Short mmCIF file of C-alpha atoms (C1' of nucleotides) in Angstrom, two decimals:
data_model
loop_
_atom_site.label_atom_id
_atom_site.label_comp_id
_atom_site.label_asym_id
_atom_site.label_seq_id
_atom_site.Cartn_x
_atom_site.Cartn_y
_atom_site.Cartn_z
CA MET A 175 -68.17 9.95 110.93
CA SER A 176 -70.80 12.51 111.83
CA SER A 177 -74.42 11.64 112.41
CA GLY A 178 -75.40 13.36 109.18
CA ASN A 179 -72.80 11.48 107.15
CA PHE A 180 -73.85 8.20 108.71
CA LYS A 181 -77.49 8.74 107.76
CA GLN A 182 -76.53 9.71 104.23
CA GLU A 183 -74.33 6.63 103.90
CA LEU A 184 -77.06 4.39 105.25
CA PHE A 185 -79.74 5.77 102.96
CA SER A 186 -77.33 5.45 100.03
CA GLN A 187 -77.10 1.76 100.79
CA PHE A 188 -80.88 1.44 100.95
CA ALA A 189 -81.08 3.40 97.67
CA ARG A 190 -78.95 0.72 96.02
CA VAL A 191 -81.87 -1.67 96.39
CA GLY A 192 -84.26 0.97 95.06
CA LYS A 193 -82.07 1.60 92.01
CA ALA A 194 -81.97 -2.12 91.27
CA LEU A 195 -85.78 -2.05 91.12
CA GLY A 196 -85.88 1.06 88.96
CA ASN A 197 -85.67 -0.75 85.63
CA ALA A 198 -88.42 -2.68 83.84
CA ASN A 199 -86.08 -5.36 82.53
CA ARG A 200 -84.66 -6.13 85.95
CA LEU A 201 -88.15 -6.36 87.43
CA GLU A 202 -89.10 -8.86 84.76
CA LEU A 203 -85.97 -10.90 85.43
CA LEU A 204 -86.86 -10.95 89.10
CA GLU A 205 -90.34 -12.21 88.29
CA PHE A 206 -88.87 -15.05 86.24
CA LEU A 207 -86.47 -15.91 89.04
CA ALA A 208 -89.35 -15.91 91.50
CA GLN A 209 -90.56 -19.07 89.69
CA GLY A 210 -87.21 -20.84 90.23
CA GLU A 211 -83.50 -20.59 89.48
CA ARG A 212 -82.36 -20.16 85.93
CA GLY A 213 -79.27 -19.61 83.79
CA VAL A 214 -78.32 -16.43 81.93
CA GLU A 215 -79.15 -17.74 78.45
CA ALA A 216 -82.55 -19.01 79.51
CA LEU A 217 -83.33 -15.67 81.16
CA ALA A 218 -82.14 -13.79 78.08
CA GLN A 219 -84.46 -15.87 75.99
CA VAL A 220 -87.66 -15.48 78.01
CA SER A 221 -87.07 -11.76 78.49
CA SER A 222 -85.94 -11.04 74.89
CA LEU A 223 -82.72 -9.37 75.98
CA SER A 224 -79.22 -10.01 74.70
CA VAL A 225 -77.10 -12.33 76.83
CA ALA A 226 -74.64 -9.52 77.58
CA ASN A 227 -77.39 -7.16 78.64
CA THR A 228 -79.06 -9.85 80.74
CA SER A 229 -75.74 -10.59 82.41
CA GLN A 230 -75.20 -6.91 83.18
CA HIS A 231 -78.62 -6.60 84.76
CA LEU A 232 -78.01 -9.75 86.80
CA GLN A 233 -74.71 -8.29 88.05
CA HIS A 234 -76.59 -5.17 89.12
CA LEU A 235 -79.20 -7.28 90.95
CA LYS A 236 -76.44 -9.32 92.55
CA GLN A 237 -74.61 -6.20 93.77
CA ALA A 238 -77.87 -5.03 95.29
CA GLY A 239 -78.19 -8.34 97.13
CA LEU A 240 -81.40 -9.39 95.39
CA VAL A 241 -80.08 -12.47 93.57
CA ILE A 242 -77.46 -15.14 94.13
CA GLY A 243 -75.61 -17.14 91.47
CA ARG A 244 -74.09 -20.63 91.65
CA LYS A 245 -71.86 -22.31 89.09
CA GLN A 246 -73.06 -25.51 87.43
CA GLY A 247 -70.58 -26.54 84.77
CA GLN A 248 -70.30 -23.65 82.32
CA GLN A 249 -73.57 -22.12 83.47
CA VAL A 250 -74.27 -19.73 86.32
CA LEU A 251 -77.69 -20.47 87.79
CA TYR A 252 -79.27 -17.43 89.38
CA ARG A 253 -81.99 -17.42 92.03
CA LEU A 254 -83.65 -14.87 94.29
CA ALA A 255 -81.67 -14.23 97.47
CA GLY A 256 -84.63 -15.03 99.70
CA ASP A 257 -88.32 -14.72 100.42
CA ASP A 258 -87.82 -11.16 101.60
CA VAL A 259 -87.08 -10.26 97.97
CA ILE A 260 -90.45 -11.70 96.93
CA ALA A 261 -92.06 -9.71 99.74
CA LEU A 262 -90.36 -6.55 98.47
CA LEU A 263 -91.51 -7.14 94.88
CA ASP A 264 -95.01 -7.86 96.14
CA SER A 265 -95.02 -4.65 98.18
CA LEU A 266 -93.74 -2.56 95.27
CA ARG A 267 -96.38 -3.97 92.95
CA ARG A 268 -99.14 -3.29 95.46
CA VAL A 269 -98.12 0.35 95.81
CA ALA A 270 -97.90 0.74 92.02
CA GLU A 271 -101.27 -0.87 91.32
CA GLN A 272 -102.90 1.12 94.10
CA ARG A 273 -101.48 4.51 93.24
CA LEU A 274 -100.54 4.72 89.61
CA ALA A 275 -103.42 5.50 87.29
CA ASP A 276 -101.40 4.15 84.38
CA VAL A 277 -101.29 0.70 85.95
CA ASP A 278 -105.05 0.62 86.33
CA ARG A 279 -105.50 1.84 82.77
CA LEU A 280 -103.13 -0.77 81.35
CA VAL A 281 -104.80 -3.56 83.28
CA ALA A 282 -108.25 -2.36 82.29
CA GLN A 283 -107.53 -2.10 78.60
CA TYR A 284 -105.42 -5.20 78.21
CA LEU A 285 -106.42 -7.70 80.89
CA ARG A 286 -109.87 -6.95 82.21
CA GLU A 287 -111.20 -7.26 78.67
CA LYS A 288 -110.06 -10.87 78.71
CA ASP A 289 -111.31 -11.68 82.16
CA SER A 290 -113.27 -9.26 84.30
CA LEU A 291 -114.24 -11.84 86.89
CA GLU A 292 -113.13 -11.40 90.49
CA PRO A 293 -109.99 -13.48 91.05
CA VAL A 294 -110.10 -16.25 93.65
CA PRO A 295 -108.22 -15.54 96.91
CA ALA A 296 -105.62 -18.08 97.97
CA THR A 297 -107.47 -19.01 101.15
CA GLU A 298 -110.64 -19.78 99.22
CA LEU A 299 -108.74 -21.94 96.75
CA LEU A 300 -107.10 -23.84 99.60
CA GLU A 301 -110.52 -24.53 101.10
CA ARG A 302 -111.96 -25.72 97.79
CA ALA A 303 -108.93 -27.84 97.02
CA ARG A 304 -109.38 -29.59 100.36
CA ASN A 305 -113.00 -30.31 99.50
CA GLY A 306 -111.87 -31.74 96.18
CA THR A 307 -114.29 -29.53 94.28
CA VAL A 308 -111.88 -27.64 92.06
CA THR A 309 -109.30 -28.25 89.35
CA VAL A 310 -106.14 -26.22 89.79
CA LEU A 311 -104.46 -25.30 86.51
CA ASP A 312 -100.86 -24.07 86.24
CA VAL A 313 -100.23 -22.49 82.82
CA ARG A 314 -96.52 -21.79 83.27
CA PRO A 315 -93.84 -23.60 81.23
CA ALA A 316 -92.95 -27.08 82.47
CA GLU A 317 -89.61 -26.14 84.04
CA GLU A 318 -91.23 -23.46 86.18
CA PHE A 319 -93.92 -25.95 87.19
CA ALA A 320 -91.25 -28.49 88.12
CA ALA A 321 -89.44 -25.94 90.28
CA GLY A 322 -92.56 -25.56 92.42
CA HIS A 323 -96.33 -25.51 92.13
CA LEU A 324 -99.59 -25.63 94.07
CA PRO A 325 -100.47 -29.08 95.43
CA GLY A 326 -102.58 -31.10 93.01
CA ALA A 327 -102.15 -28.60 90.20
CA ILE A 328 -102.06 -29.86 86.61
CA ASN A 329 -99.62 -28.26 84.21
CA ILE A 330 -100.89 -27.37 80.76
CA PRO A 331 -98.98 -24.70 78.85
CA LEU A 332 -101.38 -22.46 77.01
CA ALA A 333 -100.48 -23.70 73.54
CA GLU A 334 -101.68 -27.18 74.51
CA LEU A 335 -104.85 -26.19 76.28
CA GLU A 336 -107.27 -27.47 73.64
CA ALA A 337 -105.46 -30.79 73.48
CA HIS A 338 -106.15 -31.38 77.17
CA LEU A 339 -109.73 -30.32 77.68
CA ASN A 340 -110.51 -33.82 78.96
CA HIS A 341 -108.89 -32.74 82.23
CA PHE A 342 -111.82 -30.47 82.97
CA GLN A 343 -115.43 -31.12 83.85
CA LEU A 344 -118.27 -28.78 82.98
CA ASN A 345 -119.79 -29.00 86.47
CA GLU A 346 -116.54 -28.36 88.37
CA GLN A 347 -114.70 -25.08 88.81
CA VAL A 348 -111.24 -24.50 87.33
CA VAL A 349 -108.83 -22.04 88.94
CA ALA A 350 -105.87 -21.04 86.76
CA TYR A 351 -102.67 -19.42 87.98
CA CYS A 352 -99.36 -18.26 86.60
CA ARG A 353 -96.26 -16.25 87.51
CA GLY A 354 -98.01 -13.33 89.19
CA PRO A 355 -101.24 -11.37 89.37
CA TYR A 356 -100.70 -9.83 85.91
CA CYS A 357 -99.47 -12.83 83.99
CA VAL A 358 -101.34 -12.80 80.66
CA LEU A 359 -101.26 -16.58 80.36
CA ALA A 360 -103.72 -17.06 83.22
CA TYR A 361 -106.10 -14.50 81.72
CA ASP A 362 -105.95 -16.19 78.32
CA ALA A 363 -106.51 -19.62 79.82
CA VAL A 364 -109.60 -18.45 81.70
CA SER A 365 -110.93 -16.68 78.65
CA ARG A 366 -110.58 -19.74 76.42
CA LEU A 367 -111.87 -22.23 78.98
CA ARG A 368 -114.96 -20.12 79.51
CA GLU A 369 -115.51 -20.13 75.75
CA TYR A 370 -115.74 -23.92 75.98
CA GLY A 371 -118.28 -23.62 78.78
CA PHE A 372 -115.99 -24.40 81.71
CA LYS A 373 -116.38 -22.55 85.00
CA ALA A 374 -112.92 -21.04 84.99
CA ARG A 375 -111.47 -18.22 87.12
CA ARG A 376 -108.04 -16.87 87.97
CA LEU A 377 -106.18 -17.17 91.22
CA GLU A 378 -105.55 -13.74 92.74
CA ASP A 379 -101.79 -14.19 93.08
CA GLY A 380 -99.04 -16.08 91.31
CA TYR A 381 -97.03 -19.01 92.54
CA PRO A 382 -94.37 -16.87 94.35
CA GLU A 383 -96.97 -15.03 96.43
CA TRP A 384 -98.65 -18.33 97.33
CA GLN A 385 -95.32 -19.72 98.51
CA LEU A 386 -94.47 -16.52 100.40
CA ALA A 387 -97.73 -16.83 102.32
CA GLY A 388 -96.44 -20.14 103.66
CA LEU A 389 -99.07 -22.15 101.80
CA PRO A 390 -98.24 -25.74 100.82
CA VAL A 391 -96.26 -26.33 97.63
CA GLU A 392 -95.13 -29.36 95.64
CA ARG A 393 -92.05 -29.86 93.52
CA GLY A 394 -91.20 -31.99 90.50
CA SER A 395 -93.36 -32.94 87.51
CA MET B 292 -101.01 -4.02 72.09
CA SER B 293 -99.11 -7.30 72.09
CA SER B 294 -98.59 -9.39 75.17
CA GLY B 295 -94.91 -8.51 75.20
CA ASN B 296 -95.58 -4.79 74.93
CA PHE B 297 -98.14 -4.99 77.71
CA LYS B 298 -95.70 -6.66 80.07
CA GLN B 299 -93.00 -4.12 79.25
CA GLU B 300 -95.42 -1.26 79.85
CA LEU B 301 -96.59 -2.76 83.12
CA PHE B 302 -93.07 -3.34 84.43
CA SER B 303 -92.14 0.19 83.36
CA GLN B 304 -94.88 1.46 85.63
CA PHE B 305 -93.66 -0.69 88.52
CA ALA B 306 -90.15 0.57 87.81
CA ARG B 307 -91.34 4.13 88.37
CA VAL B 308 -91.82 3.28 92.02
CA GLY B 309 -88.39 1.63 92.12
CA LYS B 310 -86.73 4.69 90.61
CA ALA B 311 -88.38 6.91 93.18
CA LEU B 312 -86.72 4.79 95.87
CA GLY B 313 -83.35 4.82 94.13
CA ASN B 314 -82.10 8.04 95.71
CA ALA B 315 -80.83 8.53 99.27
CA ASN B 316 -82.37 12.00 99.65
CA ARG B 317 -85.82 10.80 98.65
CA LEU B 318 -85.61 7.88 101.06
CA GLU B 319 -84.75 10.28 103.87
CA LEU B 320 -87.65 12.55 102.92
CA LEU B 321 -89.95 9.54 103.02
CA GLU B 322 -88.69 8.65 106.49
CA PHE B 323 -89.46 12.17 107.72
CA LEU B 324 -92.92 12.03 106.15
CA ALA B 325 -93.54 8.70 107.84
CA GLN B 326 -93.56 10.64 111.14
CA GLY B 327 -96.29 13.02 109.89
CA GLU B 328 -97.11 15.54 107.21
CA ARG B 329 -94.77 18.45 106.61
CA GLY B 330 -94.14 21.43 104.35
CA VAL B 331 -91.37 21.83 101.78
CA GLU B 332 -89.32 24.32 103.77
CA ALA B 333 -89.44 22.19 106.92
CA LEU B 334 -88.41 19.12 104.93
CA ALA B 335 -85.60 21.07 103.25
CA GLN B 336 -84.37 22.10 106.66
CA VAL B 337 -84.31 18.70 108.38
CA SER B 338 -82.76 17.04 105.33
CA SER B 339 -80.22 19.80 104.59
CA LEU B 340 -81.32 20.18 100.99
CA SER B 341 -82.15 23.35 99.12
CA VAL B 342 -85.85 24.17 98.87
CA ALA B 343 -85.77 23.81 95.09
CA ASN B 344 -84.07 20.45 95.28
CA THR B 345 -86.46 19.26 97.98
CA SER B 346 -89.41 20.36 95.86
CA GLN B 347 -88.05 18.48 92.86
CA HIS B 348 -87.66 15.29 94.86
CA LEU B 349 -91.17 15.68 96.23
CA GLN B 350 -92.52 16.06 92.68
CA HIS B 351 -90.75 12.85 91.75
CA LEU B 352 -92.24 11.05 94.78
CA LYS B 353 -95.66 12.45 93.98
CA GLN B 354 -95.46 11.28 90.35
CA ALA B 355 -94.57 7.84 91.63
CA GLY B 356 -97.64 7.88 93.85
CA LEU B 357 -95.74 7.69 97.13
CA VAL B 358 -96.75 11.07 98.56
CA ILE B 359 -99.73 13.40 98.45
CA GLY B 360 -99.70 17.19 98.89
CA ARG B 361 -102.44 19.50 100.15
CA LYS B 362 -102.46 23.30 100.10
CA GLN B 363 -102.65 25.19 103.40
CA GLY B 364 -102.26 28.89 102.75
CA GLN B 365 -98.97 29.41 100.95
CA GLN B 366 -97.64 26.05 102.04
CA VAL B 367 -98.05 22.64 100.47
CA LEU B 368 -98.16 20.01 103.20
CA TYR B 369 -96.92 16.62 102.01
CA ARG B 370 -97.71 13.25 103.55
CA LEU B 371 -97.20 9.61 102.64
CA ALA B 372 -99.91 8.27 100.32
CA GLY B 373 -100.76 5.40 102.65
CA ASP B 374 -99.61 2.63 104.98
CA ASP B 375 -98.62 0.53 101.98
CA VAL B 376 -95.81 3.04 101.39
CA ILE B 377 -94.53 2.46 104.93
CA ALA B 378 -94.75 -1.29 104.29
CA LEU B 379 -92.71 -0.84 101.11
CA LEU B 380 -90.02 1.21 102.87
CA ASP B 381 -89.92 -1.36 105.67
CA SER B 382 -89.52 -4.17 103.17
CA LEU B 383 -86.76 -2.38 101.27
CA ARG B 384 -84.85 -1.68 104.46
CA ARG B 385 -85.16 -5.29 105.59
CA VAL B 386 -83.72 -6.56 102.32
CA ALA B 387 -80.89 -4.03 102.46
CA GLU B 388 -79.95 -4.77 106.07
CA GLN B 389 -80.15 -8.50 105.44
CA ARG B 390 -78.14 -8.62 102.24
CA LEU B 391 -75.81 -5.69 101.99
CA ALA B 392 -72.53 -6.11 103.85
CA ASP B 393 -72.06 -2.35 103.76
CA VAL B 394 -75.19 -1.80 105.81
CA ASP B 395 -74.00 -4.17 108.49
CA ARG B 396 -70.57 -2.55 108.50
CA LEU B 397 -72.01 0.95 108.82
CA VAL B 398 -74.33 -0.06 111.64
CA ALA B 399 -71.54 -1.91 113.41
CA GLN B 400 -69.06 0.90 113.31
CA TYR B 401 -71.42 3.77 113.98
CA LEU B 402 -74.38 2.49 115.98
CA ARG B 403 -73.49 -0.72 117.72
CA GLU B 404 -70.62 1.08 119.43
CA LYS B 405 -73.17 3.30 121.09
CA ASP B 406 -75.61 0.59 121.99
CA SER B 407 -74.94 -3.07 121.42
CA LEU B 408 -77.86 -4.30 123.47
CA GLU B 409 -80.62 -6.31 121.84
CA PRO B 410 -83.50 -3.97 120.93
CA VAL B 411 -86.90 -4.58 122.50
CA PRO B 412 -89.55 -6.06 120.19
CA ALA B 413 -92.83 -4.15 119.93
CA THR B 414 -94.86 -6.99 121.39
CA GLU B 415 -92.65 -7.13 124.47
CA LEU B 416 -92.92 -3.37 124.98
CA LEU B 417 -96.71 -3.55 124.68
CA GLU B 418 -96.80 -6.23 127.38
CA ARG B 419 -94.52 -4.25 129.71
CA ALA B 420 -96.43 -1.03 129.11
CA ARG B 421 -99.64 -2.81 130.09
CA ASN B 422 -97.97 -3.97 133.31
CA GLY B 423 -96.93 -0.39 133.99
CA THR B 424 -93.33 -1.46 134.50
CA VAL B 425 -91.62 0.58 131.84
CA THR B 426 -91.08 4.19 130.81
CA VAL B 427 -91.49 4.81 127.10
CA LEU B 428 -89.31 7.60 125.78
CA ASP B 429 -89.85 9.31 122.42
CA VAL B 430 -86.77 11.29 121.39
CA ARG B 431 -88.16 12.81 118.20
CA PRO B 432 -88.81 16.57 117.85
CA ALA B 433 -92.08 17.78 119.41
CA GLU B 434 -93.98 18.19 116.16
CA GLU B 435 -93.31 14.61 115.16
CA PHE B 436 -94.39 13.47 118.62
CA ALA B 437 -97.59 15.51 118.31
CA ALA B 438 -98.40 13.92 114.96
CA GLY B 439 -98.47 10.52 116.61
CA HIS B 440 -96.67 8.52 119.29
CA LEU B 441 -96.82 5.35 121.39
CA PRO B 442 -99.44 5.47 124.17
CA GLY B 443 -98.04 6.82 127.44
CA ALA B 444 -94.75 7.89 125.85
CA ILE B 445 -92.96 10.95 127.18
CA ASN B 446 -91.31 13.28 124.70
CA ILE B 447 -87.84 14.52 125.53
CA PRO B 448 -85.71 15.72 122.63
CA LEU B 449 -82.14 14.61 123.08
CA ALA B 450 -80.75 18.06 123.81
CA GLU B 451 -82.95 18.26 126.88
CA LEU B 452 -82.37 14.78 128.21
CA GLU B 453 -80.26 15.79 131.21
CA ALA B 454 -82.78 18.41 132.23
CA HIS B 455 -85.46 15.78 132.55
CA LEU B 456 -83.79 12.87 134.31
CA ASN B 457 -86.39 13.10 137.07
CA HIS B 458 -88.76 11.33 134.68
CA PHE B 459 -86.81 8.11 135.10
CA GLN B 460 -86.35 5.73 138.01
CA LEU B 461 -83.26 3.64 138.54
CA ASN B 462 -85.26 0.49 139.24
CA GLU B 463 -87.53 0.78 136.21
CA GLN B 464 -86.68 0.04 132.59
CA VAL B 465 -86.69 2.78 129.95
CA VAL B 466 -87.39 1.96 126.29
CA ALA B 467 -86.46 4.71 123.82
CA TYR B 468 -87.68 5.00 120.24
CA CYS B 469 -87.36 7.33 117.31
CA ARG B 470 -88.10 7.58 113.58
CA GLY B 471 -86.92 4.15 112.61
CA PRO B 472 -84.61 1.28 113.51
CA TYR B 473 -81.49 3.28 112.62
CA CYS B 474 -82.33 6.64 114.07
CA VAL B 475 -79.20 7.83 115.87
CA LEU B 476 -81.19 9.77 118.47
CA ALA B 477 -82.51 6.60 120.10
CA TYR B 478 -79.00 5.12 120.27
CA ASP B 479 -77.63 8.30 121.84
CA ALA B 480 -80.44 8.47 124.34
CA VAL B 481 -79.87 4.90 125.48
CA SER B 482 -76.13 5.43 125.67
CA ARG B 483 -76.45 8.53 127.85
CA LEU B 484 -79.18 7.15 130.10
CA ARG B 485 -77.09 4.07 130.77
CA GLU B 486 -74.22 6.33 131.75
CA TYR B 487 -76.45 7.73 134.48
CA GLY B 488 -77.27 4.24 135.64
CA PHE B 489 -80.72 3.89 134.11
CA LYS B 490 -81.84 0.58 132.62
CA ALA B 491 -82.36 1.90 129.09
CA ARG B 492 -82.81 0.00 125.84
CA ARG B 493 -84.04 0.78 122.34
CA LEU B 494 -87.28 -0.27 120.72
CA GLU B 495 -86.63 -2.47 117.69
CA ASP B 496 -88.65 -0.33 115.28
CA GLY B 497 -89.59 3.31 114.88
CA TYR B 498 -92.97 4.94 115.25
CA PRO B 499 -94.09 4.28 111.63
CA GLU B 500 -93.46 0.52 111.91
CA TRP B 501 -95.33 0.40 115.24
CA GLN B 502 -98.30 2.13 113.65
CA LEU B 503 -98.14 -0.09 110.57
CA ALA B 504 -98.39 -3.14 112.80
CA GLY B 505 -101.78 -1.85 113.95
CA LEU B 506 -100.56 -1.17 117.47
CA PRO B 507 -102.26 1.58 119.51
CA VAL B 508 -101.10 5.17 118.97
CA GLU B 509 -101.89 8.53 120.55
CA ARG B 510 -101.90 11.98 119.02
CA GLY B 511 -101.31 15.50 120.33
CA SER B 512 -98.84 16.71 122.96
"C1'" DA C 133 -101.25 47.94 94.33
"C1'" DT C 134 -97.05 46.43 96.10
"C1'" DT C 135 -94.10 43.56 98.71
"C1'" DA C 136 -92.99 39.34 101.00
"C1'" DT C 137 -93.09 34.47 101.28
"C1'" DA C 138 -93.48 29.62 99.80
"C1'" DT C 139 -93.29 26.69 96.08
"C1'" DT C 140 -92.59 25.18 91.45
"C1'" DC C 141 -90.66 25.42 86.90
"C1'" DA C 142 -87.09 25.64 83.30
"C1'" DA C 143 -82.48 25.54 81.64
"C1'" DT C 144 -77.95 23.87 82.29
"C1'" DA C 145 -74.00 21.03 83.52
"C1'" DA C 146 -72.28 17.00 85.55
"C1'" DA C 147 -72.99 12.39 86.90
"C1'" DT C 148 -75.17 8.07 86.28
"C1'" DC C 149 -77.53 4.51 83.69
"C1'" DA C 150 -78.62 1.18 79.84
"C1'" DA C 151 -77.76 -1.13 75.51
"C1'" DT C 152 -74.49 -2.42 72.14
"C1'" DT C 153 -70.28 -4.33 70.47
"C1'" DG C 154 -66.26 -6.76 70.75
"C1'" DA C 155 -62.88 -8.83 73.76
"C1'" DA C 156 -61.68 -11.69 77.69
"C1'" DT C 157 -62.36 -15.54 80.77
"C1'" DA C 158 -63.77 -20.10 82.27
"C1'" DA C 159 -65.54 -24.66 81.54
"C1'" DT C 160 -66.53 -28.35 78.43
"C1'" DT C 161 -66.09 -30.98 74.26
"C1'" DT C 162 -63.56 -32.72 70.47
"C1'" DA D 260 -54.06 -28.66 72.15
"C1'" DA D 261 -57.72 -26.63 69.81
"C1'" DA D 262 -62.43 -25.50 69.26
"C1'" DT D 263 -66.87 -24.63 71.23
"C1'" DT D 264 -69.94 -22.78 74.56
"C1'" DA D 265 -71.53 -19.83 78.39
"C1'" DT D 266 -70.69 -15.87 80.84
"C1'" DT D 267 -68.59 -11.58 82.10
"C1'" DC D 268 -65.98 -7.45 81.27
"C1'" DA D 269 -64.73 -3.01 79.15
"C1'" DA D 270 -65.39 0.80 76.12
"C1'" DT D 271 -68.58 3.63 73.77
"C1'" DT D 272 -72.79 6.07 72.87
"C1'" DG D 273 -77.07 8.02 73.87
"C1'" DA D 274 -80.52 8.65 77.40
"C1'" DT D 275 -81.77 9.76 82.00
"C1'" DT D 276 -81.15 11.71 86.52
"C1'" DT D 277 -79.64 15.15 89.97
"C1'" DA D 278 -78.29 19.60 91.81
"C1'" DT D 279 -77.92 24.38 90.91
"C1'" DT D 280 -79.45 28.85 89.52
"C1'" DG D 281 -82.65 32.11 88.31
"C1'" DA D 282 -87.30 32.93 86.81
"C1'" DA D 283 -92.23 32.20 87.32
"C1'" DT D 284 -96.36 31.35 89.96
"C1'" DA D 285 -99.52 31.49 93.86
"C1'" DT D 286 -100.85 33.07 98.36
"C1'" DA D 287 -100.66 36.21 102.14
"C1'" DA D 288 -99.44 40.51 104.31
"C1'" DT D 289 -98.89 45.41 104.11
#
DNA sequence: ATTATATTCAATAAATCAATTGAATAATTT
DNA sequence: AAATTATTCAATTGATTTATTGAATATAAT
């Protein structure tokens, strides 16, 4: 094999990973899997894809080495192959948000209207949590919370927010987080809590980025 | 715009970056640009693509926000948009090399035959360079060397290696580096130098990764 | 003004990709 | 053993991507 052929072959392999990331549906599936392992039907449901289509995309991701599946009875439970996949997704998102005007425009018109406050960096939240001067709110569904969450976080899905306002105190800050920096649920939670007079803000990242940074996490309900 | 539409739109934008990385030729172009800015004809030449094809790929990369072009006379000089692009390429390559059996197989059969020694980590090279106990060899073409290189490195393109053996001493280690971890030139250089009895090894990364790590660099010849 | 050079654009054909539909496979339940 | 459930596979269709070819555009040289 010549040097030129070798390089072409090598870059073709690298391109396989790029191709796997070149589809919006697969990126969304990866974000769901970043919260914890899940079966095909569950993934189809949260991403509004057919089961067959979801399965095809998962095969593609698997061939690219980004996810791993394990059998559990009739189900195949998929999970991300490793933290390096989260790092790759994080890196791709940073480049896109930094350099694509359309990303900025989308975020401005859809999210920043809801919450234009500066998000709280992870390190600052960690500091405040240690001082016991903040309530950490996880607005993801219960099974994602169970798979892993920030220490001391309370889990209130958005639909039940008003039924659990007793968790919050008017003189204490609330920091809400979700699946990633652009998860609408966190924005909505902050928006509504602020309407009730609570000092609410968003965490800068989602749970996967927190975990990737090596920060402490808890599991279970 | 509904929440679902927003997410789809956002992931579609992220997918644009993924698509840009889903082609072997574009990945190679990005690796060349990671060594310094270059014109279309020069890029076409080193990548063995037609000028029209190269230009098309560069337009694609530009639309994805990965490269920037500036006019200089008749030429358009392209460069990477920023260090975050190098970080993204690094991340993608790490995932591929970690999780694709084909990558390992290719490297084993084509590169590890030439040089199966453990590469030298950047931090170790920095330490040795400070002690003055190592010769740093850059085997890239002169214009890439001029655009940026490791401090104190000497530049000997591979074709001229034998004509410059006086640069090396038998009792001192030589560390060779190139465009990236899989650049054949560094492997060849190490292989040949070892044939002449020199204590040669490869640097773990290429110049772009060294620079991304914030390590000191020099410019000019 | 004309020619040369470098780059980009547009049209085309071939290859690849994504979603759908229905079939096939595997595991579990009845 | 048969039926149900969960997943994957295969074929098809339409959309997208890539390389090629020739034309168009912009800049520089003559």
